Amino acid sequence: MVVYKLYYFPHMGREEIVRLMFAHANIEYEDIRIPYEEWPSKKSTMPFSQLPVFKIDGDIICQSGAILRYAAQKCGLAGCNDLEMAKADMITECFFDIMLRFPWLETDEAKKAESMRKCLYESVPPSLKQIEAMLVKNGGDYFVSQLTHTDFALLNAGQYLLEHREDIFKDTPILFKHFKKIENLPSIAQWLKVRPGQ
C-alpha cells in the first residue's frame, strides 16, 4: 500500500486544496505540520530547503503546483481530458493569483490594513466576476464537465475571502452558490468539522 506524507506549515495555504481532495476521495495520508519554531532545524533536510514537500513511499515531489496536479490525478479530480485539465489548471491559477495579492509579509499594520482594503474591495471582486463568467459559460454546475481541484481552490480561497469580507460574493451569486455546494459536499463538510485549527 502506498504511503503518502504531506509536509507543510501549520496553516492552510495552497496545500489545503490537497487536503480537501484527499478528504473527498477518502485517501489516507500523513498530514505533517511543522511548527515554525522547528523549521530552521528541518529546513536543510528538505529538497530546495522549502515547503511543501509530498512524499510517495521513497519518492519526493516539491512545489505546490506539482503536488496539487499529482494529487488531483490520484483523486480523479484533474479533468477528463487534456483540454479540461488545462482549463482546470487555468482557473486554479487564477485563484492563486488572487491570493498572492494579499499583504502576507507586510509588517506595518497601517499599510497592511490599506492593502487588505484595496484587495477586498477593489482588486478581488472584478476577478471573481471573471471566474464566475467561466462557470456560467460551462453551464454553472462545474468549471469543466466534472468536479476538479478547481472547485476546491474556490472553496479554499473563498473561505479566506469571506473571513475578511462577509459580502465578498455579493456581486457573484452564482459563484457563491457553487462555493456553498462544494462546502456542503458530505466528505468536505466532515473534513471541515475535524481539520486542525489554523
mmCIF file of C-alpha atoms in Angstrom:
data_model
loop_
_atom_site.group_PDB
_atom_site.id
_atom_site.type_symbol
_atom_site.label_atom_id
_atom_site.label_comp_id
_atom_site.label_asym_id
_atom_site.label_seq_id
_atom_site.Cartn_x
_atom_site.Cartn_y
_atom_site.Cartn_z
ATOM 1 C CA MET A 1 0.000 0.000 0.000
ATOM 2 C CA VAL A 2 1.344 3.414 -0.994
ATOM 3 C CA VAL A 3 2.127 5.742 1.906
ATOM 4 C CA TYR A 4 1.570 9.450 1.281
ATOM 5 C CA LYS A 5 3.083 12.144 3.512
ATOM 6 C CA LEU A 6 2.358 15.854 3.159
ATOM 7 C CA TYR A 7 4.780 18.225 4.905
ATOM 8 C CA TYR A 8 3.727 21.832 5.358
ATOM 9 C CA PHE A 9 3.490 24.604 7.925
ATOM 10 C CA PRO A 10 0.626 24.622 10.481
ATOM 11 C CA HIS A 11 -1.776 26.597 8.320
ATOM 12 C CA MET A 12 -3.896 26.010 5.248
ATOM 13 C CA GLY A 13 -2.356 27.840 2.298
ATOM 14 C CA ARG A 14 -2.402 26.165 -1.098
ATOM 15 C CA GLU A 15 -1.865 22.751 0.454
ATOM 16 C CA GLU A 16 -5.344 22.842 1.930
ATOM 17 C CA ILE A 17 -6.576 22.122 -1.594
ATOM 18 C CA VAL A 18 -4.658 18.834 -1.492
ATOM 19 C CA ARG A 19 -6.113 18.021 1.918
ATOM 20 C CA LEU A 20 -9.614 18.768 0.618
ATOM 21 C CA MET A 21 -9.109 16.486 -2.373
ATOM 22 C CA PHE A 22 -7.818 13.637 -0.223
ATOM 23 C CA ALA A 23 -10.751 14.102 2.148
ATOM 24 C CA HIS A 24 -13.185 13.944 -0.749
ATOM 25 C CA ALA A 25 -11.518 10.896 -2.320
ATOM 26 C CA ASN A 26 -11.115 9.198 1.087
ATOM 27 C CA ILE A 27 -7.389 8.707 0.541
ATOM 28 C CA GLU A 28 -5.297 8.211 3.653
ATOM 29 C CA TYR A 29 -2.116 10.235 4.137
ATOM 30 C CA GLU A 30 0.051 11.631 6.905
ATOM 31 C CA ASP A 31 -0.618 15.340 7.402
ATOM 32 C CA ILE A 32 2.674 16.507 8.898
ATOM 33 C CA ARG A 33 2.533 20.139 10.035
ATOM 34 C CA ILE A 34 5.909 21.545 11.006
ATOM 35 C CA PRO A 35 5.783 24.276 13.683
ATOM 36 C CA TYR A 36 7.523 27.483 12.655
ATOM 37 C CA GLU A 37 9.935 27.261 15.578
ATOM 38 C CA GLU A 38 11.118 23.839 14.335
ATOM 39 C CA TRP A 39 11.539 24.884 10.714
ATOM 40 C CA PRO A 40 15.121 26.266 10.960
ATOM 41 C CA SER A 41 16.384 22.883 12.172
ATOM 42 C CA LYS A 42 14.453 20.966 9.495
ATOM 43 C CA LYS A 43 14.998 23.293 6.547
ATOM 44 C CA SER A 44 18.231 21.659 5.391
ATOM 45 C CA THR A 45 16.567 18.229 5.308
ATOM 46 C CA MET A 46 14.090 19.288 2.627
ATOM 47 C CA PRO A 47 14.811 19.398 -1.113
ATOM 48 C CA PHE A 48 15.171 23.052 -2.159
ATOM 49 C CA SER A 49 15.047 23.943 1.573
ATOM 50 C CA GLN A 50 11.367 24.822 1.438
ATOM 51 C CA LEU A 51 7.850 23.518 1.961
ATOM 52 C CA PRO A 52 5.555 21.973 0.855
ATOM 53 C CA VAL A 53 7.027 18.539 0.345
ATOM 54 C CA PHE A 54 4.992 15.495 -0.655
ATOM 55 C CA LYS A 55 6.419 12.011 -0.189
ATOM 56 C CA ILE A 56 5.152 8.927 -2.009
ATOM 57 C CA ASP A 57 6.929 5.991 -0.400
ATOM 58 C CA GLY A 58 10.553 6.773 -1.336
ATOM 59 C CA ASP A 59 9.836 9.458 -3.910
ATOM 60 C CA ILE A 60 9.538 13.180 -3.236
ATOM 61 C CA ILE A 61 7.639 15.943 -5.016
ATOM 62 C CA CYS A 62 8.167 19.624 -4.228
ATOM 63 C CA GLN A 63 6.373 22.808 -5.328
ATOM 64 C CA SER A 64 2.691 23.455 -4.692
ATOM 65 C CA GLY A 65 1.550 23.207 -8.301
ATOM 66 C CA ALA A 66 3.285 19.889 -8.947
ATOM 67 C CA ILE A 67 1.903 18.409 -5.730
ATOM 68 C CA LEU A 68 -1.606 19.645 -6.499
ATOM 69 C CA ARG A 69 -1.618 18.185 -10.016
ATOM 70 C CA TYR A 70 -0.266 14.837 -8.829
ATOM 71 C CA ALA A 71 -2.867 14.651 -6.055
ATOM 72 C CA ALA A 72 -5.635 15.658 -8.457
ATOM 73 C CA GLN A 73 -4.693 12.791 -10.769
ATOM 74 C CA LYS A 74 -4.698 10.306 -7.907
ATOM 75 C CA CYS A 75 -8.079 11.578 -6.678
ATOM 76 C CA GLY A 76 -9.709 11.613 -10.113
ATOM 77 C CA LEU A 77 -10.037 15.390 -9.886
ATOM 78 C CA ALA A 78 -7.786 16.572 -12.710
ATOM 79 C CA GLY A 79 -10.324 16.711 -15.564
ATOM 80 C CA CYS A 80 -11.402 14.089 -18.084
ATOM 81 C CA ASN A 81 -9.141 15.096 -20.989
ATOM 82 C CA ASP A 82 -6.169 17.297 -21.824
ATOM 83 C CA LEU A 83 -8.286 20.373 -22.565
ATOM 84 C CA GLU A 84 -10.256 20.059 -19.332
ATOM 85 C CA MET A 85 -7.033 19.591 -17.384
ATOM 86 C CA ALA A 86 -5.644 22.787 -18.899
ATOM 87 C CA LYS A 87 -8.854 24.724 -18.183
ATOM 88 C CA ALA A 88 -8.959 23.489 -14.596
ATOM 89 C CA ASP A 89 -5.301 24.441 -14.136
ATOM 90 C CA MET A 90 -6.013 27.867 -15.618
ATOM 91 C CA ILE A 91 -8.796 28.709 -13.176
ATOM 92 C CA THR A 92 -6.947 27.282 -10.180
ATOM 93 C CA GLU A 93 -4.030 29.534 -11.131
ATOM 94 C CA CYS A 94 -6.473 32.466 -11.137
ATOM 95 C CA PHE A 95 -7.297 31.698 -7.509
ATOM 96 C CA PHE A 96 -3.573 31.500 -6.728
ATOM 97 C CA ASP A 97 -3.100 34.910 -8.348
ATOM 98 C CA ILE A 98 -5.908 36.356 -6.232
ATOM 99 C CA MET A 99 -4.365 35.082 -3.021
ATOM 100 C CA LEU A 100 -0.914 36.395 -3.942
ATOM 101 C CA ARG A 101 -2.287 39.946 -3.960
ATOM 102 C CA PHE A 102 -2.726 39.971 -0.205
ATOM 103 C CA PRO A 103 -0.054 41.591 2.019
ATOM 104 C CA TRP A 104 1.204 38.392 3.623
ATOM 105 C CA LEU A 105 4.618 39.800 4.515
ATOM 106 C CA GLU A 106 3.683 43.391 5.352
ATOM 107 C CA THR A 107 4.656 44.260 8.943
ATOM 108 C CA ASP A 108 3.385 47.846 9.052
ATOM 109 C CA GLU A 109 -0.187 47.491 10.344
ATOM 110 C CA ALA A 110 -1.494 50.662 8.681
ATOM 111 C CA LYS A 111 -0.059 49.686 5.298
ATOM 112 C CA LYS A 112 -1.348 46.150 5.734
ATOM 113 C CA ALA A 113 -4.875 47.360 6.524
ATOM 114 C CA GLU A 114 -4.945 49.628 3.476
ATOM 115 C CA SER A 115 -3.609 46.869 1.242
ATOM 116 C CA MET A 116 -6.248 44.465 2.574
ATOM 117 C CA ARG A 117 -8.959 47.029 1.866
ATOM 118 C CA LYS A 118 -7.794 47.511 -1.705
ATOM 119 C CA CYS A 119 -7.640 43.764 -2.289
ATOM 120 C CA LEU A 120 -11.058 43.037 -0.812
ATOM 121 C CA TYR A 121 -12.937 45.981 -2.307
ATOM 122 C CA GLU A 122 -11.081 46.905 -5.491
ATOM 123 C CA SER A 123 -8.852 44.134 -6.807
ATOM 124 C CA VAL A 124 -10.562 40.842 -5.984
ATOM 125 C CA PRO A 125 -14.257 41.442 -6.884
ATOM 126 C CA PRO A 126 -13.582 42.005 -10.628
ATOM 127 C CA SER A 127 -11.545 38.794 -10.712
ATOM 128 C CA LEU A 128 -14.373 36.879 -9.054
ATOM 129 C CA LYS A 129 -16.727 38.181 -11.750
ATOM 130 C CA GLN A 130 -14.380 36.887 -14.441
ATOM 131 C CA ILE A 131 -14.194 33.491 -12.776
ATOM 132 C CA GLU A 132 -17.971 33.397 -12.361
ATOM 133 C CA ALA A 133 -18.329 34.073 -16.090
ATOM 134 C CA MET A 134 -16.269 30.956 -16.802
ATOM 135 C CA LEU A 135 -18.504 28.915 -14.517
ATOM 136 C CA VAL A 136 -21.652 30.271 -16.204
ATOM 137 C CA LYS A 137 -20.220 29.630 -19.674
ATOM 138 C CA ASN A 138 -19.787 25.982 -18.733
ATOM 139 C CA GLY A 139 -23.378 25.661 -17.527
ATOM 140 C CA GLY A 140 -22.935 26.545 -13.857
ATOM 141 C CA ASP A 141 -22.508 23.029 -12.466
ATOM 142 C CA TYR A 142 -18.709 22.830 -12.581
ATOM 143 C CA PHE A 143 -15.886 24.760 -14.209
ATOM 144 C CA VAL A 144 -15.397 21.832 -16.613
ATOM 145 C CA SER A 145 -17.561 18.720 -17.085
ATOM 146 C CA GLN A 146 -16.949 17.346 -13.603
ATOM 147 C CA LEU A 147 -15.621 18.083 -10.128
ATOM 148 C CA THR A 148 -11.922 19.027 -10.169
ATOM 149 C CA HIS A 149 -9.258 20.609 -7.997
ATOM 150 C CA THR A 150 -10.534 23.982 -9.225
ATOM 151 C CA ASP A 151 -13.713 23.605 -7.176
ATOM 152 C CA PHE A 152 -11.598 23.030 -4.084
ATOM 153 C CA ALA A 153 -9.398 26.003 -4.993
ATOM 154 C CA LEU A 154 -12.597 28.082 -4.980
ATOM 155 C CA LEU A 155 -13.525 26.709 -1.569
ATOM 156 C CA ASN A 156 -10.074 27.353 -0.132
ATOM 157 C CA ALA A 157 -9.819 30.917 -1.436
ATOM 158 C CA GLY A 158 -13.468 31.661 -0.730
ATOM 159 C CA GLN A 159 -13.221 30.748 2.927
ATOM 160 C CA TYR A 160 -10.324 33.156 3.382
ATOM 161 C CA LEU A 161 -12.106 35.931 1.495
ATOM 162 C CA LEU A 162 -15.324 35.520 3.483
ATOM 163 C CA GLU A 163 -13.375 35.607 6.723
ATOM 164 C CA HIS A 164 -12.178 39.096 5.843
ATOM 165 C CA ARG A 165 -15.241 40.407 3.983
ATOM 166 C CA GLU A 166 -18.611 38.764 4.597
ATOM 167 C CA ASP A 167 -20.211 40.116 1.414
ATOM 168 C CA ILE A 168 -17.281 39.430 -0.911
ATOM 169 C CA PHE A 169 -19.556 37.372 -3.197
ATOM 170 C CA LYS A 170 -22.423 39.895 -3.284
ATOM 171 C CA ASP A 171 -21.886 40.612 -6.989
ATOM 172 C CA THR A 172 -21.190 36.977 -7.907
ATOM 173 C CA PRO A 173 -24.190 34.986 -6.595
ATOM 174 C CA ILE A 174 -23.731 32.071 -8.981
ATOM 175 C CA LEU A 175 -20.126 31.643 -7.891
ATOM 176 C CA PHE A 176 -21.192 31.828 -4.246
ATOM 177 C CA LYS A 177 -23.889 29.198 -4.810
ATOM 178 C CA HIS A 178 -21.229 26.921 -6.286
ATOM 179 C CA PHE A 179 -18.926 27.659 -3.348
ATOM 180 C CA LYS A 180 -21.681 26.555 -0.945
ATOM 181 C CA LYS A 181 -22.330 23.410 -2.980
ATOM 182 C CA ILE A 182 -18.698 22.354 -2.648
ATOM 183 C CA GLU A 183 -18.570 23.339 1.018
ATOM 184 C CA ASN A 184 -21.614 21.154 1.706
ATOM 185 C CA LEU A 185 -20.391 18.005 -0.017
ATOM 186 C CA PRO A 186 -20.647 15.338 2.734
ATOM 187 C CA SER A 187 -16.953 14.451 2.511
ATOM 188 C CA ILE A 188 -15.934 18.096 2.719
ATOM 189 C CA ALA A 189 -18.397 19.034 5.442
ATOM 190 C CA GLN A 190 -16.924 16.243 7.555
ATOM 191 C CA TRP A 191 -13.346 17.399 6.924
ATOM 192 C CA LEU A 192 -14.224 20.966 7.840
ATOM 193 C CA LYS A 193 -15.557 19.721 11.177
ATOM 194 C CA VAL A 194 -12.388 17.871 12.148
ATOM 195 C CA ARG A 195 -9.485 19.639 10.444
ATOM 196 C CA PRO A 196 -6.868 21.066 12.813
ATOM 197 C CA GLY A 197 -7.196 24.681 13.887
ATOM 198 C CA GLN A 198 -5.372 27.121 11.661
#
